[in-house]
PDB file of C-alpha atoms and ligand atoms in Angstrom:
ATOM      1  CA  MET A   1      13.600  19.704   7.443  1.00  0.00           C
ATOM      2  CA  GLY A   2      10.963  16.951   7.347  1.00  0.00           C
ATOM      3  CA  THR A   3      11.044  13.678   9.238  1.00  0.00           C
ATOM      4  CA  PHE A   4      12.126  11.884   6.023  1.00  0.00           C
ATOM      5  CA  SER A   5      14.681  14.421   4.708  1.00  0.00           C
ATOM      6  CA  GLY A   6      17.516  12.592   2.993  1.00  0.00           C
ATOM      7  CA  LYS A   7      15.482   9.354   2.794  1.00  0.00           C
ATOM      8  CA  VAL A   8      14.189   7.568  -0.279  1.00  0.00           C
ATOM      9  CA  ALA A   9      10.630   6.239  -0.146  1.00  0.00           C
ATOM     10  CA  LEU A  10       8.975   4.043  -2.734  1.00  0.00           C
ATOM     11  CA  VAL A  11       5.183   3.605  -3.004  1.00  0.00           C
ATOM     12  CA  THR A  12       3.569   1.014  -5.315  1.00  0.00           C
ATOM     13  CA  GLY A  13       0.099   1.676  -6.721  1.00  0.00           C
ATOM     14  CA  ALA A  14       0.664   5.407  -6.274  1.00  0.00           C
ATOM     15  CA  ALA A  15      -1.264   6.641  -9.321  1.00  0.00           C
ATOM     16  CA  ARG A  16      -4.413   7.300  -7.259  1.00  0.00           C
ATOM     17  CA  GLY A  17      -6.234   6.594  -4.015  1.00  0.00           C
ATOM     18  CA  LEU A  18      -4.338   5.636  -0.871  1.00  0.00           C
ATOM     19  CA  GLY A  19      -1.057   5.225  -2.735  1.00  0.00           C
ATOM     20  CA  ARG A  20      -1.178   8.758  -4.109  1.00  0.00           C
ATOM     21  CA  VAL A  21      -1.882  10.352  -0.712  1.00  0.00           C
ATOM     22  CA  THR A  22       0.949   8.255   0.804  1.00  0.00           C
ATOM     23  CA  ALA A  23       3.414   9.413  -1.861  1.00  0.00           C
ATOM     24  CA  LEU A  24       2.399  13.054  -1.323  1.00  0.00           C
ATOM     25  CA  ALA A  25       2.821  12.694   2.464  1.00  0.00           C
ATOM     26  CA  PHE A  26       6.327  11.316   2.143  1.00  0.00           C
ATOM     27  CA  ALA A  27       7.222  14.208  -0.220  1.00  0.00           C
ATOM     28  CA  ARG A  28       5.882  16.755   2.273  1.00  0.00           C
ATOM     29  CA  GLU A  29       8.121  15.234   4.910  1.00  0.00           C
ATOM     30  CA  GLY A  30      11.190  15.694   2.698  1.00  0.00           C
ATOM     31  CA  ALA A  31      11.666  12.195   1.199  1.00  0.00           C
ATOM     32  CA  LYS A  32      12.628  11.666  -2.414  1.00  0.00           C
ATOM     33  CA  VAL A  33       9.612   9.674  -3.575  1.00  0.00           C
ATOM     34  CA  VAL A  34       9.566   6.875  -6.165  1.00  0.00           C
ATOM     35  CA  VAL A  35       6.027   6.725  -7.473  1.00  0.00           C
ATOM     36  CA  THR A  36       5.310   3.397  -9.161  1.00  0.00           C
ATOM     37  CA  ASP A  37       2.205   1.958 -10.847  1.00  0.00           C
ATOM     38  CA  ILE A  38       1.005   0.304 -14.070  1.00  0.00           C
ATOM     39  CA  ASP A  39      -1.083   3.433 -14.744  1.00  0.00           C
ATOM     40  CA  GLU A  40       1.417   5.797 -16.386  1.00  0.00           C
ATOM     41  CA  PRO A  41      -0.800   8.923 -16.691  1.00  0.00           C
ATOM     42  CA  GLY A  42      -1.936   8.534 -13.096  1.00  0.00           C
ATOM     43  CA  GLY A  43       1.616   7.944 -11.842  1.00  0.00           C
ATOM     44  CA  GLU A  44       2.924  10.945 -13.762  1.00  0.00           C
ATOM     45  CA  GLY A  45       0.017  12.968 -12.305  1.00  0.00           C
ATOM     46  CA  THR A  46       1.087  12.037  -8.741  1.00  0.00           C
ATOM     47  CA  LEU A  47       4.689  12.988  -9.577  1.00  0.00           C
ATOM     48  CA  ARG A  48       3.460  16.321 -10.938  1.00  0.00           C
ATOM     49  CA  LEU A  49       1.553  17.028  -7.685  1.00  0.00           C
ATOM     50  CA  ILE A  50       4.722  16.245  -5.699  1.00  0.00           C
ATOM     51  CA  GLN A  51       6.832  18.545  -7.844  1.00  0.00           C
ATOM     52  CA  GLU A  52       4.220  21.378  -7.781  1.00  0.00           C
ATOM     53  CA  ALA A  53       4.321  21.238  -3.994  1.00  0.00           C
ATOM     54  CA  GLY A  54       8.136  21.632  -4.055  1.00  0.00           C
ATOM     55  CA  GLY A  55       8.950  17.938  -3.538  1.00  0.00           C
ATOM     56  CA  ALA A  56      11.283  15.620  -5.459  1.00  0.00           C
ATOM     57  CA  GLY A  57      10.752  12.208  -7.008  1.00  0.00           C
ATOM     58  CA  LEU A  58      10.409  10.107 -10.097  1.00  0.00           C
ATOM     59  CA  PHE A  59       7.874   7.796 -11.674  1.00  0.00           C
ATOM     60  CA  ILE A  60       8.700   4.238 -12.650  1.00  0.00           C
ATOM     61  CA  ARG A  61       6.148   2.091 -14.475  1.00  0.00           C
ATOM     62  CA  SER A  62       6.166  -1.324 -12.792  1.00  0.00           C
ATOM     63  CA  ASP A  63       3.708  -4.187 -12.620  1.00  0.00           C
ATOM     64  CA  VAL A  64       4.167  -5.683  -9.150  1.00  0.00           C
ATOM     65  CA  GLY A  65       2.999  -9.070 -10.460  1.00  0.00           C
ATOM     66  CA  VAL A  66       6.021  -9.347 -12.806  1.00  0.00           C
ATOM     67  CA  GLU A  67       9.270 -10.074 -10.980  1.00  0.00           C
ATOM     68  CA  SER A  68      11.512  -8.551 -13.634  1.00  0.00           C
ATOM     69  CA  ASP A  69       9.515  -5.297 -13.387  1.00  0.00           C
ATOM     70  CA  VAL A  70       9.930  -5.258  -9.589  1.00  0.00           C
ATOM     71  CA  GLU A  71      13.611  -6.010  -9.760  1.00  0.00           C
ATOM     72  CA  ALA A  72      14.047  -3.149 -12.305  1.00  0.00           C
ATOM     73  CA  MET A  73      11.888  -0.846 -10.092  1.00  0.00           C
ATOM     74  CA  VAL A  74      14.359  -1.282  -7.191  1.00  0.00           C
ATOM     75  CA  SER A  75      17.503  -1.086  -9.351  1.00  0.00           C
ATOM     76  CA  LYS A  76      16.257   2.152 -11.081  1.00  0.00           C
ATOM     77  CA  THR A  77      15.541   3.623  -7.623  1.00  0.00           C
ATOM     78  CA  VAL A  78      19.069   2.844  -6.524  1.00  0.00           C
ATOM     79  CA  GLU A  79      20.527   4.170  -9.826  1.00  0.00           C
ATOM     80  CA  ALA A  80      18.690   7.454  -9.263  1.00  0.00           C
ATOM     81  CA  TYR A  81      19.064   7.937  -5.531  1.00  0.00           C
ATOM     82  CA  GLY A  82      21.718   5.427  -4.346  1.00  0.00           C
ATOM     83  CA  ARG A  83      19.479   3.714  -1.708  1.00  0.00           C
ATOM     84  CA  LEU A  84      16.020   2.647  -0.624  1.00  0.00           C
ATOM     85  CA  ASP A  85      14.920   3.499   2.915  1.00  0.00           C
ATOM     86  CA  CYS A  86      11.141   3.044   2.971  1.00  0.00           C
ATOM     87  CA  ALA A  87       8.745   1.021   0.843  1.00  0.00           C
ATOM     88  CA  VAL A  88       4.966   0.967   0.964  1.00  0.00           C
ATOM     89  CA  ASN A  89       3.591  -2.053  -0.912  1.00  0.00           C
ATOM     90  CA  ASN A  90       0.163  -0.563  -1.630  1.00  0.00           C
ATOM     91  CA  ALA A  91      -0.808  -1.765  -5.116  1.00  0.00           C
ATOM     92  CA  GLY A  92      -3.957  -3.868  -4.901  1.00  0.00           C
ATOM     93  CA  VAL A  93      -7.026  -4.932  -6.824  1.00  0.00           C
ATOM     94  CA  VAL A  94     -10.529  -6.091  -5.898  1.00  0.00           C
ATOM     95  CA  ARG A  95     -13.585  -7.376  -7.817  1.00  0.00           C
ATOM     96  CA  PHE A  96     -16.694  -8.009  -5.862  1.00  0.00           C
ATOM     97  CA  GLN A  97     -17.996 -11.498  -6.777  1.00  0.00           C
ATOM     98  CA  PRO A  98     -19.812 -14.307  -4.943  1.00  0.00           C
ATOM     99  CA  ILE A  99     -17.461 -17.267  -4.581  1.00  0.00           C
ATOM    100  CA  VAL A 100     -19.708 -19.553  -6.639  1.00  0.00           C
ATOM    101  CA  GLU A 101     -19.232 -17.181  -9.587  1.00  0.00           C
ATOM    102  CA  GLU A 102     -15.482 -16.761  -9.087  1.00  0.00           C
ATOM    103  CA  THR A 103     -13.201 -17.966 -11.889  1.00  0.00           C
ATOM    104  CA  ALA A 104      -9.639 -19.185 -12.068  1.00  0.00           C
ATOM    105  CA  GLU A 105      -8.833 -16.010 -14.069  1.00  0.00           C
ATOM    106  CA  SER A 106     -10.209 -13.765 -11.334  1.00  0.00           C
ATOM    107  CA  PHE A 107      -8.408 -15.815  -8.668  1.00  0.00           C
ATOM    108  CA  ASP A 108      -5.103 -15.289 -10.515  1.00  0.00           C
ATOM    109  CA  PHE A 109      -5.890 -11.607 -11.080  1.00  0.00           C
ATOM    110  CA  HIS A 110      -6.141 -11.015  -7.330  1.00  0.00           C
ATOM    111  CA  VAL A 111      -3.220 -13.253  -6.358  1.00  0.00           C
ATOM    112  CA  ASP A 112      -0.901 -11.808  -8.996  1.00  0.00           C
ATOM    113  CA  THR A 113      -1.121  -8.215  -7.685  1.00  0.00           C
ATOM    114  CA  ASN A 114      -2.161  -8.536  -4.064  1.00  0.00           C
ATOM    115  CA  LEU A 115      -0.052 -11.497  -2.957  1.00  0.00           C
ATOM    116  CA  ARG A 116       2.604 -12.364  -5.542  1.00  0.00           C
ATOM    117  CA  GLY A 117       3.164  -8.634  -5.960  1.00  0.00           C
ATOM    118  CA  VAL A 118       3.819  -8.063  -2.266  1.00  0.00           C
ATOM    119  CA  PHE A 119       6.077 -11.079  -2.229  1.00  0.00           C
ATOM    120  CA  TYR A 120       8.212  -9.860  -5.224  1.00  0.00           C
ATOM    121  CA  CYS A 121       8.326  -6.307  -3.785  1.00  0.00           C
ATOM    122  CA  MET A 122       9.417  -7.459  -0.318  1.00  0.00           C
ATOM    123  CA  LYS A 123      12.059  -9.823  -1.729  1.00  0.00           C
ATOM    124  CA  HIS A 124      13.768  -7.111  -3.805  1.00  0.00           C
ATOM    125  CA  GLU A 125      13.268  -4.240  -1.345  1.00  0.00           C
ATOM    126  CA  ILE A 126      14.698  -6.335   1.441  1.00  0.00           C
ATOM    127  CA  ARG A 127      17.762  -7.286  -0.694  1.00  0.00           C
ATOM    128  CA  GLN A 128      18.436  -3.573  -1.201  1.00  0.00           C
ATOM    129  CA  MET A 129      17.732  -2.646   2.474  1.00  0.00           C
ATOM    130  CA  LEU A 130      20.253  -5.300   3.568  1.00  0.00           C
ATOM    131  CA  LYS A 131      22.832  -3.483   1.398  1.00  0.00           C
ATOM    132  CA  ASN A 132      21.712  -0.057   2.888  1.00  0.00           C
ATOM    133  CA  GLY A 133      22.061  -1.376   6.422  1.00  0.00           C
ATOM    134  CA  GLY A 134      18.380  -0.994   7.216  1.00  0.00           C
ATOM    135  CA  GLY A 135      14.946   0.202   6.142  1.00  0.00           C
ATOM    136  CA  ALA A 136      11.224  -0.029   6.721  1.00  0.00           C
ATOM    137  CA  ILE A 137       8.466  -1.714   4.786  1.00  0.00           C
ATOM    138  CA  VAL A 138       4.734  -1.229   5.174  1.00  0.00           C
ATOM    139  CA  ASN A 139       2.318  -3.588   3.355  1.00  0.00           C
ATOM    140  CA  GLN A 140      -1.157  -2.287   2.634  1.00  0.00           C
ATOM    141  CA  SER A 141      -3.347  -5.154   3.856  1.00  0.00           C
ATOM    142  CA  SER A 142      -7.022  -4.847   4.729  1.00  0.00           C
ATOM    143  CA  ILE A 143      -9.477  -5.407   7.531  1.00  0.00           C
ATOM    144  CA  THR A 144     -10.961  -8.031   5.155  1.00  0.00           C
ATOM    145  CA  GLY A 145      -8.502 -10.902   5.419  1.00  0.00           C
ATOM    146  CA  SER A 146      -7.207 -12.275   8.664  1.00  0.00           C
ATOM    147  CA  LEU A 147      -9.354  -9.943  10.799  1.00  0.00           C
ATOM    148  CA  THR A 148     -12.787 -10.154   9.193  1.00  0.00           C
ATOM    149  CA  GLY A 149     -14.618 -11.496   6.178  1.00  0.00           C
ATOM    150  CA  ASN A 150     -16.894  -9.747   3.674  1.00  0.00           C
ATOM    151  CA  PRO A 151     -19.435 -11.313   1.329  1.00  0.00           C
ATOM    152  CA  GLY A 152     -18.199 -11.015  -2.248  1.00  0.00           C
ATOM    153  CA  GLU A 153     -14.603 -10.651  -1.282  1.00  0.00           C
ATOM    154  CA  SER A 154     -13.506 -14.257  -0.586  1.00  0.00           C
ATOM    155  CA  VAL A 155     -10.573 -14.290  -2.999  1.00  0.00           C
ATOM    156  CA  TYR A 156      -9.525 -10.720  -2.065  1.00  0.00           C
ATOM    157  CA  ALA A 157      -9.656 -11.720   1.624  1.00  0.00           C
ATOM    158  CA  ALA A 158      -7.505 -14.751   0.935  1.00  0.00           C
ATOM    159  CA  THR A 159      -4.820 -12.578  -0.665  1.00  0.00           C
ATOM    160  CA  LYS A 160      -4.872 -10.074   2.200  1.00  0.00           C
ATOM    161  CA  GLY A 161      -4.665 -12.851   4.796  1.00  0.00           C
ATOM    162  CA  GLY A 162      -1.641 -14.040   2.811  1.00  0.00           C
ATOM    163  CA  VAL A 163      -0.104 -10.573   3.028  1.00  0.00           C
ATOM    164  CA  ASP A 164      -0.456 -10.677   6.795  1.00  0.00           C
ATOM    165  CA  GLY A 165       1.331 -14.027   6.845  1.00  0.00           C
ATOM    166  CA  LEU A 166       4.178 -12.735   4.605  1.00  0.00           C
ATOM    167  CA  THR A 167       4.481  -9.636   6.764  1.00  0.00           C
ATOM    168  CA  LYS A 168       4.892 -11.484  10.080  1.00  0.00           C
ATOM    169  CA  SER A 169       7.307 -14.171   8.914  1.00  0.00           C
ATOM    170  CA  ALA A 170       9.507 -11.882   6.797  1.00  0.00           C
ATOM    171  CA  ALA A 171       9.563  -9.351   9.650  1.00  0.00           C
ATOM    172  CA  LEU A 172      11.051 -11.971  11.961  1.00  0.00           C
ATOM    173  CA  GLU A 173      13.710 -12.894   9.376  1.00  0.00           C
ATOM    174  CA  VAL A 174      15.043  -9.375   9.026  1.00  0.00           C
ATOM    175  CA  ALA A 175      14.301  -7.577  12.298  1.00  0.00           C
ATOM    176  CA  LYS A 176      17.857  -8.050  13.522  1.00  0.00           C
ATOM    177  CA  TYR A 177      19.172  -6.388  10.369  1.00  0.00           C
ATOM    178  CA  ASN A 178      17.532  -3.064  11.248  1.00  0.00           C
ATOM    179  CA  ILE A 179      14.684  -3.665   8.782  1.00  0.00           C
ATOM    180  CA  SER A 180      11.118  -3.320  10.111  1.00  0.00           C
ATOM    181  CA  ILE A 181       8.156  -4.829   8.295  1.00  0.00           C
ATOM    182  CA  ASN A 182       4.578  -4.142   9.323  1.00  0.00           C
ATOM    183  CA  ALA A 183       1.156  -3.899   7.670  1.00  0.00           C
ATOM    184  CA  ILE A 184      -1.797  -1.550   7.720  1.00  0.00           C
ATOM    185  CA  ALA A 185      -5.475  -2.553   7.658  1.00  0.00           C
ATOM    186  CA  ALA A 186      -7.304   0.577   6.523  1.00  0.00           C
ATOM    187  CA  CYS A 187     -11.001   1.211   5.829  1.00  0.00           C
ATOM    188  CA  GLY A 188     -13.074   4.279   5.047  1.00  0.00           C
ATOM    189  CA  ILE A 189     -10.303   6.767   4.310  1.00  0.00           C
ATOM    190  CA  ASP A 190     -11.427   9.809   2.380  1.00  0.00           C
ATOM    191  CA  ALA A 191      -9.005   9.457  -0.563  1.00  0.00           C
ATOM    192  CA  PRO A 192     -10.803  10.301  -3.818  1.00  0.00           C
ATOM    193  CA  GLY A 193     -10.426   7.620  -6.452  1.00  0.00           C
ATOM    194  CA  ASP A 194      -9.866   4.785  -4.044  1.00  0.00           C
ATOM    195  CA  VAL A 195     -11.840   1.592  -3.941  1.00  0.00           C
ATOM    196  CA  PHE A 196     -14.069   2.781  -1.070  1.00  0.00           C
ATOM    197  CA  HIS A 197     -15.073   5.889  -3.086  1.00  0.00           C
ATOM    198  CA  GLN A 198     -15.784   3.776  -6.149  1.00  0.00           C
ATOM    199  CA  TRP A 199     -18.124   1.638  -3.982  1.00  0.00           C
ATOM    200  CA  MET A 200     -19.813   4.840  -2.610  1.00  0.00           C
ATOM    201  CA  GLU A 201     -20.403   6.148  -6.143  1.00  0.00           C
ATOM    202  CA  LYS A 202     -21.760   2.816  -7.319  1.00  0.00           C
ATOM    203  CA  GLU A 203     -24.171   2.545  -4.359  1.00  0.00           C
ATOM    204  CA  LYS A 204     -24.940   6.331  -4.513  1.00  0.00           C
ATOM    205  CA  ILE A 205     -23.823   6.792  -0.855  1.00  0.00           C
ATOM    206  CA  SER A 206     -22.705  10.275   0.198  1.00  0.00           C
ATOM    207  CA  PRO A 207     -19.484  10.735   2.283  1.00  0.00           C
ATOM    208  CA  GLU A 208     -21.718  11.772   5.225  1.00  0.00           C
ATOM    209  CA  ALA A 209     -23.841   8.629   5.031  1.00  0.00           C
ATOM    210  CA  ALA A 210     -20.733   6.462   4.592  1.00  0.00           C
ATOM    211  CA  GLY A 211     -19.182   8.169   7.606  1.00  0.00           C
ATOM    212  CA  ASN A 212     -22.158   7.207   9.740  1.00  0.00           C
ATOM    213  CA  LEU A 213     -21.322   3.524   9.071  1.00  0.00           C
ATOM    214  CA  PHE A 214     -18.221   3.954  11.223  1.00  0.00           C
ATOM    215  CA  PRO A 215     -18.334   4.159  15.038  1.00  0.00           C
ATOM    216  CA  ILE A 216     -16.337   7.406  14.917  1.00  0.00           C
ATOM    217  CA  GLY A 217     -19.223   8.893  12.855  1.00  0.00           C
ATOM    218  CA  ARG A 218     -17.190  10.097   9.886  1.00  0.00           C
ATOM    219  CA  MET A 219     -14.800   8.938   7.227  1.00  0.00           C
ATOM    220  CA  GLY A 220     -11.053   8.952   7.864  1.00  0.00           C
ATOM    221  CA  LYS A 221      -8.900  11.817   6.663  1.00  0.00           C
ATOM    222  CA  ALA A 222      -6.070  11.040   4.247  1.00  0.00           C
ATOM    223  CA  GLU A 223      -3.577  12.301   6.827  1.00  0.00           C
ATOM    224  CA  GLU A 224      -4.981   9.814   9.356  1.00  0.00           C
ATOM    225  CA  LEU A 225      -3.916   7.008   7.079  1.00  0.00           C
ATOM    226  CA  THR A 226      -0.580   8.534   6.042  1.00  0.00           C
ATOM    227  CA  GLY A 227       0.201   9.413   9.622  1.00  0.00           C
ATOM    228  CA  ALA A 228       0.049   5.707  10.464  1.00  0.00           C
ATOM    229  CA  VAL A 229       2.042   4.668   7.403  1.00  0.00           C
ATOM    230  CA  LEU A 230       4.775   7.264   7.972  1.00  0.00           C
ATOM    231  CA  PHE A 231       4.955   6.424  11.695  1.00  0.00           C
ATOM    232  CA  LEU A 232       5.607   2.751  10.914  1.00  0.00           C
ATOM    233  CA  CYS A 233       8.331   3.870   8.470  1.00  0.00           C
ATOM    234  CA  SER A 234       9.933   6.172  11.058  1.00  0.00           C
ATOM    235  CA  ASP A 235      12.778   5.541  13.454  1.00  0.00           C
ATOM    236  CA  GLN A 236      10.272   5.835  16.375  1.00  0.00           C
ATOM    237  CA  ALA A 237       8.604   2.616  15.248  1.00  0.00           C
ATOM    238  CA  ARG A 238      11.684   0.380  15.054  1.00  0.00           C
ATOM    239  CA  PHE A 239      10.596  -1.803  17.974  1.00  0.00           C
ATOM    240  CA  ILE A 240       7.299  -2.638  16.181  1.00  0.00           C
ATOM    241  CA  VAL A 241       7.833  -5.879  14.306  1.00  0.00           C
ATOM    242  CA  GLY A 242       5.355  -7.837  12.155  1.00  0.00           C
ATOM    243  CA  HIS A 243       2.364  -5.800  13.390  1.00  0.00           C
ATOM    244  CA  LEU A 244      -0.999  -5.323  11.595  1.00  0.00           C
ATOM    245  CA  LEU A 245      -2.126  -1.786  12.463  1.00  0.00           C
ATOM    246  CA  VAL A 246      -5.877  -1.187  12.039  1.00  0.00           C
ATOM    247  CA  VAL A 247      -6.876   2.327  10.798  1.00  0.00           C
ATOM    248  CA  ASP A 248     -10.659   2.109  10.413  1.00  0.00           C
ATOM    249  CA  GLY A 249     -12.583   4.498  12.643  1.00  0.00           C
ATOM    250  CA  GLY A 250     -13.567   1.667  14.968  1.00  0.00           C
ATOM    251  CA  TRP A 251     -15.093  -0.671  12.389  1.00  0.00           C
ATOM    252  CA  ILE A 252     -13.300  -3.751  13.666  1.00  0.00           C
ATOM    253  CA  ALA A 253     -13.529  -2.835  17.376  1.00  0.00           C
ATOM    254  CA  ARG A 254     -17.310  -2.713  16.994  1.00  0.00           C
TER     255      ARG A 254
HETATM  256  N1  NAD B   1      -9.603   2.149  -0.080  1.00  0.00           N
HETATM  257  C1  NAD B   1      -9.903   1.361   0.965  1.00  0.00           C
HETATM  258  O1  NAD B   1     -10.886   1.633   1.664  1.00  0.00           O
HETATM  259  C2  NAD B   1      -9.045   0.187   1.265  1.00  0.00           C
HETATM  260  C3  NAD B   1      -9.399  -0.616   2.380  1.00  0.00           C
HETATM  261  C4  NAD B   1      -8.584  -1.682   2.711  1.00  0.00           C
HETATM  262  C5  NAD B   1      -7.434  -1.963   1.972  1.00  0.00           C
HETATM  263  N2  NAD B   1      -7.133  -1.171   0.952  1.00  0.00           N
HETATM  264  C6  NAD B   1      -5.951  -1.525   0.145  1.00  0.00           C
HETATM  265  O2  NAD B   1      -5.178  -0.356  -0.033  1.00  0.00           O
HETATM  266  C7  NAD B   1      -4.491  -0.443  -1.310  1.00  0.00           C
HETATM  267  C8  NAD B   1      -4.877   0.786  -2.122  1.00  0.00           C
HETATM  268  O3  NAD B   1      -6.298   0.811  -2.222  1.00  0.00           O
HETATM  269  P1  NAD B   1      -7.063   1.920  -3.033  1.00  0.00           P
HETATM  270  O4  NAD B   1      -8.448   1.931  -2.565  1.00  0.00           O
HETATM  271  O5  NAD B   1      -6.253   3.200  -3.001  1.00  0.00           O
HETATM  272  O6  NAD B   1      -6.985   1.270  -4.485  1.00  0.00           O
HETATM  273  P2  NAD B   1      -7.106   1.952  -5.939  1.00  0.00           P
HETATM  274  O7  NAD B   1      -7.701   0.927  -6.806  1.00  0.00           O
HETATM  275  O8  NAD B   1      -7.647   3.303  -5.913  1.00  0.00           O
HETATM  276  O9  NAD B   1      -5.523   2.072  -6.310  1.00  0.00           O
HETATM  277  C9  NAD B   1      -4.753   0.947  -6.530  1.00  0.00           C
HETATM  278  C10 NAD B   1      -3.571   1.301  -7.404  1.00  0.00           C
HETATM  279  O10 NAD B   1      -2.808   0.154  -7.667  1.00  0.00           O
HETATM  280  C11 NAD B   1      -2.468   0.129  -9.026  1.00  0.00           C
HETATM  281  N3  NAD B   1      -2.230  -1.252  -9.458  1.00  0.00           N
HETATM  282  C12 NAD B   1      -3.152  -2.220  -9.678  1.00  0.00           C
HETATM  283  N4  NAD B   1      -2.553  -3.351 -10.063  1.00  0.00           N
HETATM  284  C13 NAD B   1      -1.217  -3.085 -10.132  1.00  0.00           C
HETATM  285  C14 NAD B   1      -0.088  -3.841 -10.467  1.00  0.00           C
HETATM  286  N5  NAD B   1      -0.201  -5.136 -10.847  1.00  0.00           N
HETATM  287  N6  NAD B   1       1.102  -3.250 -10.388  1.00  0.00           N
HETATM  288  C15 NAD B   1       1.228  -1.967  -9.970  1.00  0.00           C
HETATM  289  N7  NAD B   1       0.182  -1.202  -9.668  1.00  0.00           N
HETATM  290  C16 NAD B   1      -1.055  -1.729  -9.723  1.00  0.00           C
HETATM  291  C17 NAD B   1      -3.685   0.768  -9.758  1.00  0.00           C
HETATM  292  O11 NAD B   1      -3.310   1.218 -11.051  1.00  0.00           O
HETATM  293  C18 NAD B   1      -4.035   1.874  -8.781  1.00  0.00           C
HETATM  294  O12 NAD B   1      -3.325   3.076  -9.038  1.00  0.00           O
HETATM  295  C19 NAD B   1      -4.942  -1.761  -1.908  1.00  0.00           C
HETATM  296  O13 NAD B   1      -3.957  -2.732  -1.636  1.00  0.00           O
HETATM  297  C20 NAD B   1      -6.232  -2.068  -1.216  1.00  0.00           C
HETATM  298  O14 NAD B   1      -6.457  -3.458  -1.180  1.00  0.00           O
HETATM  299  C21 NAD B   1      -7.934  -0.113   0.533  1.00  0.00           C
END
C-alpha cells in the first residue's frame, strides 16, 4: 500500500522532465496517474514506464492553454476513475531572449502555457475537487519569478510570478473546502530532458560542474523534487496553504 493508494493524481506536462518523474513517483506510491501533455509519443512513453513498473494510469492529450482541452482533461479523468484527488500543474515553456528582442508572439507563447494554462487547470480541477469533497493542487512555479530574476527570462519570470499570485489567492478561496493549493520553485533537479539539462547540453556543462553552481555542491535528485511535490499533495500537508516551497539546493538562500 502506497501513500496515494486509491487516489487519482493528474500531472500536466508529464511527457518528459520534471512532469515525467512526478507522474512516476505518484504511480510508485499507488495512485492511478493521469499523464497529460501536448506531446503524445512522450506522454505515451511515460504511461508505458508507469505500466512496466506495475502502476496504473492513462494518457490524455491536452493543451493547457486551451480551456476546452482542460475541461475535457478533467471530465475524461472523472469518466475513467470517478474522481480527482491531486493535480500537479507542471506544463511550462521557456525561451531565453533579451527583453529588447522579445515579441508579442513570444509573450503570448509564455503566457498561454505558463499562466493561462495554470489558471484553466486550477479552475476545472477545483470544480471537480469541490464535488469530491477535497483535493490538493501543486503548481510548478520557479525560483525565477517572484523570488529572483534572471537575464533573458523576463517574460518567463512574469508568468511564474503570476502563478505565485494565482496560487496564493485561489488557495485562500478554497482552503475551507478541504482543498490545498501550493507551489514549488525548483532548480537544478537531475531529470533528463528537462529545461535545465537542455541548458547544460547547450553550454556543454557536465552534471558535476553544474552541481558545483549550487551551495549543496551537487544537482538535486529526482526524488528530492517528487518528495516535495508528493508531500504537498499528502494529508500531512493540509495545514500548508498558499505556500511557495523552494527546492533548489540552496541557490536562493545564497
Ligand atoms: N527544470 C528546471 O530546472 C525547472 C526550474 C524551475 C521551474 N521549472 C518548471 O517546471 C516545469 C517543468 O519543467 P521541465 O524542465 O521539466 O520542462 P520540459 O520542457 O522538460 O517539460 C515541459 C513539458 O510540458 C509540455 N508542454 C509544453 N506546453 C504545453 C501545453 N501548452 N500543454 C500541455 N503540455 C505542454 C511539454 O511538451 C513538456 O513535456 C515547468 O513549468 C518549468 O517552468 C523547471
